[in-house]
């Protein structure tokens, strides 16, 4: 059974930083490209970033480019999202998923507010 457990969210002031983690199990993590998506209140899922199975070819939505960094540790079966210079519009529930899949976890809430 595929399990993806997101963590690391919280309340942060504008301009602050957070590091999200996604612990994967139930599949061969190192064989899959992965992604982060987010869902803001009252809106649909928005793709944020993706990374290749070996950690290469990171891609980002224009809205987060230059502020967010995706990475992974295949030895730890963990995906990360380093978020800097956070803005109120980054407020959302963040989910990880296989690049071609849909979120399978509960997500982690990120709230950017003063």
Short mmCIF file of N, CA and C in Angstrom, two decimals:
data_model
loop_
_atom_site.label_atom_id
_atom_site.label_comp_id
_atom_site.label_asym_id
_atom_site.label_seq_id
_atom_site.Cartn_x
_atom_site.Cartn_y
_atom_site.Cartn_z
N UNK A 1 0.84 -1.19 0.00
CA UNK A 1 0.00 0.00 0.00
C UNK A 1 0.88 1.25 0.00
N UNK A 2 0.60 2.12 -0.94
CA UNK A 2 1.35 3.38 -1.02
C UNK A 2 0.98 4.26 0.17
N UNK A 3 2.01 4.74 0.86
CA UNK A 3 1.79 5.71 1.94
C UNK A 3 2.71 6.90 1.74
N UNK A 4 2.13 8.07 1.84
CA UNK A 4 2.88 9.32 1.75
C UNK A 4 2.45 10.19 2.93
N UNK A 5 3.39 10.52 3.80
CA UNK A 5 3.09 11.28 5.01
C UNK A 5 3.84 12.59 4.98
N UNK A 6 3.07 13.67 4.81
CA UNK A 6 3.66 15.01 4.76
C UNK A 6 3.78 15.60 6.16
N UNK A 7 4.81 16.41 6.37
CA UNK A 7 5.00 17.06 7.66
C UNK A 7 5.82 18.33 7.46
N UNK A 8 5.88 19.14 8.51
CA UNK A 8 6.73 20.34 8.48
C UNK A 8 6.00 21.64 8.29
N UNK A 9 4.69 21.58 8.07
CA UNK A 9 3.93 22.80 7.91
C UNK A 9 3.77 23.56 9.21
N UNK A 10 3.15 24.73 9.12
CA UNK A 10 2.93 25.53 10.31
C UNK A 10 2.54 26.94 9.95
N UNK A 11 2.54 27.79 10.97
CA UNK A 11 2.23 29.21 10.81
C UNK A 11 3.55 29.98 10.76
N UNK A 12 3.70 30.79 9.74
CA UNK A 12 4.93 31.56 9.57
C UNK A 12 4.59 32.95 9.07
N UNK A 13 5.40 33.92 9.44
CA UNK A 13 5.19 35.28 8.99
C UNK A 13 5.65 35.45 7.55
N UNK A 14 5.08 36.42 6.85
CA UNK A 14 5.57 36.71 5.48
C UNK A 14 7.08 36.94 5.49
N UNK A 15 7.74 36.36 4.50
CA UNK A 15 9.19 36.43 4.43
C UNK A 15 9.89 35.30 5.14
N UNK A 16 9.15 34.49 5.86
CA UNK A 16 9.73 33.39 6.61
C UNK A 16 9.99 32.16 5.76
N UNK A 17 10.44 31.11 6.43
CA UNK A 17 10.82 29.88 5.74
C UNK A 17 10.24 28.66 6.45
N UNK A 18 10.03 27.62 5.67
CA UNK A 18 9.62 26.32 6.19
C UNK A 18 10.25 25.24 5.33
N UNK A 19 10.45 24.06 5.91
CA UNK A 19 10.90 22.91 5.15
C UNK A 19 9.91 21.78 5.34
N UNK A 20 9.28 21.40 4.25
CA UNK A 20 8.33 20.30 4.27
C UNK A 20 9.04 18.98 3.96
N UNK A 21 8.53 17.92 4.56
CA UNK A 21 9.03 16.58 4.29
C UNK A 21 7.88 15.67 3.89
N UNK A 22 8.20 14.66 3.13
CA UNK A 22 7.22 13.66 2.70
C UNK A 22 7.88 12.30 2.83
N UNK A 23 7.43 11.52 3.79
CA UNK A 23 7.97 10.18 4.00
C UNK A 23 7.16 9.18 3.18
N UNK A 24 7.84 8.43 2.33
CA UNK A 24 7.18 7.50 1.42
C UNK A 24 7.43 6.06 1.83
N UNK A 25 6.43 5.22 1.62
CA UNK A 25 6.57 3.79 1.86
C UNK A 25 5.56 3.04 1.01
N UNK A 26 5.78 1.73 0.87
CA UNK A 26 4.84 0.91 0.12
C UNK A 26 5.12 0.83 -1.37
N UNK A 27 6.18 1.48 -1.82
CA UNK A 27 6.58 1.40 -3.22
C UNK A 27 8.07 1.73 -3.31
N UNK A 28 8.65 1.47 -4.46
CA UNK A 28 10.08 1.72 -4.65
C UNK A 28 10.27 3.20 -4.96
N UNK A 29 10.48 3.97 -3.89
CA UNK A 29 10.52 5.43 -3.98
C UNK A 29 11.54 5.89 -5.02
N UNK A 30 12.69 5.29 -5.05
CA UNK A 30 13.78 5.74 -5.92
C UNK A 30 13.48 5.54 -7.40
N UNK A 31 12.43 4.81 -7.72
CA UNK A 31 12.08 4.55 -9.12
C UNK A 31 11.10 5.56 -9.69
N UNK A 32 10.61 6.47 -8.87
CA UNK A 32 9.55 7.37 -9.30
C UNK A 32 9.93 8.84 -9.19
N UNK A 33 9.60 9.59 -10.26
CA UNK A 33 9.61 11.04 -10.14
C UNK A 33 8.49 11.44 -9.19
N UNK A 34 8.71 12.52 -8.44
CA UNK A 34 7.74 12.95 -7.43
C UNK A 34 7.40 14.43 -7.62
N UNK A 35 6.33 14.86 -6.97
CA UNK A 35 5.91 16.25 -7.09
C UNK A 35 5.30 16.73 -5.78
N UNK A 36 5.24 18.02 -5.66
CA UNK A 36 4.46 18.69 -4.62
C UNK A 36 3.33 19.45 -5.31
N UNK A 37 2.15 19.37 -4.70
CA UNK A 37 1.01 20.17 -5.13
C UNK A 37 0.43 20.82 -3.90
N UNK A 38 -0.40 21.83 -4.10
CA UNK A 38 -1.03 22.51 -2.96
C UNK A 38 -2.46 22.88 -3.28
N UNK A 39 -3.23 23.06 -2.23
CA UNK A 39 -4.62 23.45 -2.37
C UNK A 39 -4.92 24.57 -1.40
N UNK A 40 -5.14 25.74 -1.95
CA UNK A 40 -5.50 26.89 -1.14
C UNK A 40 -6.99 26.82 -0.79
N UNK A 41 -7.39 27.52 0.26
CA UNK A 41 -8.80 27.48 0.66
C UNK A 41 -9.73 27.87 -0.49
N UNK A 42 -10.70 27.02 -0.78
CA UNK A 42 -11.69 27.30 -1.80
C UNK A 42 -11.21 27.14 -3.23
N UNK A 43 -10.00 26.61 -3.41
CA UNK A 43 -9.45 26.46 -4.76
C UNK A 43 -9.08 25.01 -5.04
N UNK A 44 -8.78 24.73 -6.30
CA UNK A 44 -8.39 23.39 -6.70
C UNK A 44 -6.92 23.13 -6.46
N UNK A 45 -6.48 21.91 -6.79
CA UNK A 45 -5.08 21.56 -6.64
C UNK A 45 -4.22 22.35 -7.62
N UNK A 46 -3.10 22.83 -7.13
CA UNK A 46 -2.13 23.58 -7.95
C UNK A 46 -0.79 22.86 -7.90
N UNK A 47 -0.24 22.54 -9.05
CA UNK A 47 1.09 21.94 -9.10
C UNK A 47 2.13 22.97 -8.67
N UNK A 48 3.08 22.52 -7.82
CA UNK A 48 4.09 23.41 -7.27
C UNK A 48 5.48 23.10 -7.83
N UNK A 49 5.87 21.81 -7.78
CA UNK A 49 7.23 21.46 -8.17
C UNK A 49 7.31 19.96 -8.40
N UNK A 50 8.30 19.55 -9.18
CA UNK A 50 8.53 18.13 -9.43
C UNK A 50 10.03 17.86 -9.52
N UNK A 51 10.39 16.59 -9.34
CA UNK A 51 11.79 16.20 -9.38
C UNK A 51 11.91 14.80 -9.94
N UNK A 52 12.99 14.54 -10.67
CA UNK A 52 13.20 13.24 -11.25
C UNK A 52 13.49 12.17 -10.20
N UNK A 53 13.44 10.93 -10.63
CA UNK A 53 13.61 9.82 -9.70
C UNK A 53 14.98 9.83 -9.03
N UNK A 54 15.98 10.30 -9.74
CA UNK A 54 17.34 10.34 -9.19
C UNK A 54 17.70 11.66 -8.54
N UNK A 55 16.75 12.58 -8.53
CA UNK A 55 17.00 13.89 -7.91
C UNK A 55 17.32 14.99 -8.90
N UNK A 56 17.34 14.65 -10.18
CA UNK A 56 17.63 15.66 -11.18
C UNK A 56 16.37 16.29 -11.75
N UNK A 57 16.57 17.21 -12.68
CA UNK A 57 15.48 17.84 -13.44
C UNK A 57 14.39 18.46 -12.58
N UNK A 58 14.74 19.25 -11.56
CA UNK A 58 13.68 19.91 -10.80
C UNK A 58 12.96 20.96 -11.64
N UNK A 59 11.67 21.03 -11.48
CA UNK A 59 10.87 22.04 -12.17
C UNK A 59 9.95 22.71 -11.15
N UNK A 60 9.58 23.96 -11.46
CA UNK A 60 8.81 24.76 -10.53
C UNK A 60 7.73 25.56 -11.23
N UNK A 61 6.63 25.78 -10.54
CA UNK A 61 5.62 26.71 -11.01
C UNK A 61 6.22 28.11 -10.97
N UNK A 62 5.78 28.96 -11.88
CA UNK A 62 6.30 30.33 -11.92
C UNK A 62 6.08 31.05 -10.60
N UNK A 63 5.00 30.71 -9.92
CA UNK A 63 4.64 31.41 -8.69
C UNK A 63 5.62 31.13 -7.55
N UNK A 64 6.42 30.06 -7.64
CA UNK A 64 7.34 29.72 -6.56
C UNK A 64 8.79 29.69 -7.01
N UNK A 65 9.03 29.86 -8.29
CA UNK A 65 10.39 29.78 -8.82
C UNK A 65 11.29 30.81 -8.15
N UNK A 66 12.46 30.36 -7.74
CA UNK A 66 13.41 31.25 -7.06
C UNK A 66 13.21 31.32 -5.56
N UNK A 67 12.10 30.79 -5.07
CA UNK A 67 11.82 30.82 -3.63
C UNK A 67 11.78 29.42 -3.03
N UNK A 68 11.31 28.45 -3.80
CA UNK A 68 11.17 27.07 -3.31
C UNK A 68 12.24 26.19 -3.95
N UNK A 69 12.68 25.17 -3.20
CA UNK A 69 13.64 24.19 -3.71
C UNK A 69 13.17 22.79 -3.35
N UNK A 70 13.00 21.97 -4.37
CA UNK A 70 12.61 20.58 -4.16
C UNK A 70 13.87 19.71 -4.13
N UNK A 71 13.85 18.69 -3.30
CA UNK A 71 14.96 17.75 -3.23
C UNK A 71 14.45 16.42 -2.69
N UNK A 72 15.30 15.41 -2.73
CA UNK A 72 14.91 14.10 -2.22
C UNK A 72 16.12 13.36 -1.71
N UNK A 73 15.86 12.43 -0.79
CA UNK A 73 16.89 11.54 -0.27
C UNK A 73 16.37 10.13 -0.48
N UNK A 74 16.84 9.48 -1.51
CA UNK A 74 16.32 8.14 -1.83
C UNK A 74 16.73 7.11 -0.78
N UNK A 75 17.82 7.35 -0.07
CA UNK A 75 18.23 6.43 0.99
C UNK A 75 17.26 6.48 2.16
N UNK A 76 16.59 7.62 2.32
CA UNK A 76 15.64 7.79 3.41
C UNK A 76 14.19 7.76 2.93
N UNK A 77 13.99 7.51 1.63
CA UNK A 77 12.63 7.49 1.07
C UNK A 77 11.85 8.76 1.42
N UNK A 78 12.50 9.89 1.28
CA UNK A 78 11.90 11.15 1.70
C UNK A 78 12.07 12.22 0.63
N UNK A 79 10.99 12.95 0.43
CA UNK A 79 10.94 14.09 -0.48
C UNK A 79 10.87 15.36 0.37
N UNK A 80 11.51 16.42 -0.10
CA UNK A 80 11.53 17.68 0.65
C UNK A 80 11.08 18.85 -0.22
N UNK A 81 10.62 19.90 0.46
CA UNK A 81 10.35 21.17 -0.20
C UNK A 81 10.81 22.27 0.75
N UNK A 82 11.89 22.94 0.37
CA UNK A 82 12.40 24.08 1.13
C UNK A 82 11.71 25.33 0.59
N UNK A 83 11.03 26.04 1.49
CA UNK A 83 10.25 27.21 1.08
C UNK A 83 10.80 28.45 1.77
N UNK A 84 11.24 29.40 0.99
CA UNK A 84 11.77 30.65 1.51
C UNK A 84 10.96 31.83 1.00
N UNK A 85 11.16 32.98 1.63
CA UNK A 85 10.45 34.21 1.23
C UNK A 85 8.95 33.95 1.06
N UNK A 86 8.38 33.31 2.04
CA UNK A 86 6.98 32.93 1.94
C UNK A 86 6.06 34.13 1.89
N UNK A 87 4.98 33.98 1.12
CA UNK A 87 4.00 35.04 0.92
C UNK A 87 2.63 34.55 1.41
N UNK A 88 1.73 35.45 1.74
CA UNK A 88 0.39 35.02 2.16
C UNK A 88 -0.29 34.14 1.12
N UNK A 89 -0.02 34.38 -0.15
CA UNK A 89 -0.64 33.56 -1.20
C UNK A 89 -0.09 32.15 -1.28
N UNK A 90 0.95 31.84 -0.48
CA UNK A 90 1.44 30.47 -0.39
C UNK A 90 0.64 29.65 0.62
N UNK A 91 -0.27 30.29 1.32
CA UNK A 91 -1.10 29.58 2.29
C UNK A 91 -1.92 28.50 1.60
N UNK A 92 -1.77 27.26 2.05
CA UNK A 92 -2.44 26.13 1.42
C UNK A 92 -2.11 24.86 2.21
N UNK A 93 -2.82 23.80 1.87
CA UNK A 93 -2.42 22.46 2.30
C UNK A 93 -1.50 21.90 1.22
N UNK A 94 -0.34 21.44 1.61
CA UNK A 94 0.66 20.93 0.68
C UNK A 94 0.67 19.41 0.71
N UNK A 95 0.68 18.81 -0.47
CA UNK A 95 0.68 17.37 -0.63
C UNK A 95 1.85 16.94 -1.52
N UNK A 96 2.37 15.74 -1.25
CA UNK A 96 3.32 15.13 -2.17
C UNK A 96 2.61 13.98 -2.90
N UNK A 97 3.15 13.63 -4.05
CA UNK A 97 2.57 12.55 -4.84
C UNK A 97 3.60 12.09 -5.86
N UNK A 98 3.38 10.91 -6.41
CA UNK A 98 4.14 10.50 -7.58
C UNK A 98 3.85 11.52 -8.68
N UNK A 99 4.82 11.78 -9.55
CA UNK A 99 4.65 12.82 -10.56
C UNK A 99 3.39 12.60 -11.41
N UNK A 100 3.08 11.35 -11.68
CA UNK A 100 1.92 11.05 -12.51
C UNK A 100 0.70 10.64 -11.69
N UNK A 101 0.78 10.80 -10.38
CA UNK A 101 -0.31 10.35 -9.52
C UNK A 101 -1.04 11.48 -8.84
N UNK A 102 -1.93 11.10 -7.95
CA UNK A 102 -2.70 12.06 -7.16
C UNK A 102 -2.29 11.94 -5.69
N UNK A 103 -2.49 13.00 -4.92
CA UNK A 103 -2.09 12.93 -3.51
C UNK A 103 -2.75 11.77 -2.78
N UNK A 104 -1.94 11.12 -1.93
CA UNK A 104 -2.46 9.97 -1.18
C UNK A 104 -2.43 10.20 0.32
N UNK A 105 -1.84 11.34 0.75
CA UNK A 105 -1.71 11.58 2.18
C UNK A 105 -2.68 12.64 2.67
N UNK A 106 -2.48 13.03 3.93
CA UNK A 106 -3.34 14.03 4.56
C UNK A 106 -2.90 15.45 4.27
N UNK A 107 -1.66 15.59 3.81
CA UNK A 107 -1.15 16.92 3.55
C UNK A 107 -0.66 17.60 4.82
N UNK A 108 0.00 18.74 4.64
CA UNK A 108 0.45 19.53 5.78
C UNK A 108 0.08 20.99 5.52
N UNK A 109 -0.50 21.62 6.52
CA UNK A 109 -1.01 22.98 6.38
C UNK A 109 0.12 23.99 6.52
N UNK A 110 0.19 24.89 5.57
CA UNK A 110 1.11 26.02 5.63
C UNK A 110 0.28 27.29 5.64
N UNK A 111 0.47 28.10 6.66
CA UNK A 111 -0.24 29.36 6.78
C UNK A 111 0.77 30.48 6.90
N UNK A 112 0.70 31.43 5.98
CA UNK A 112 1.61 32.57 5.97
C UNK A 112 0.80 33.81 6.33
N UNK A 113 1.06 34.33 7.52
CA UNK A 113 0.26 35.45 8.00
C UNK A 113 1.02 36.19 9.08
N UNK A 114 0.79 37.50 9.14
CA UNK A 114 1.39 38.29 10.20
C UNK A 114 0.43 38.43 11.37
#
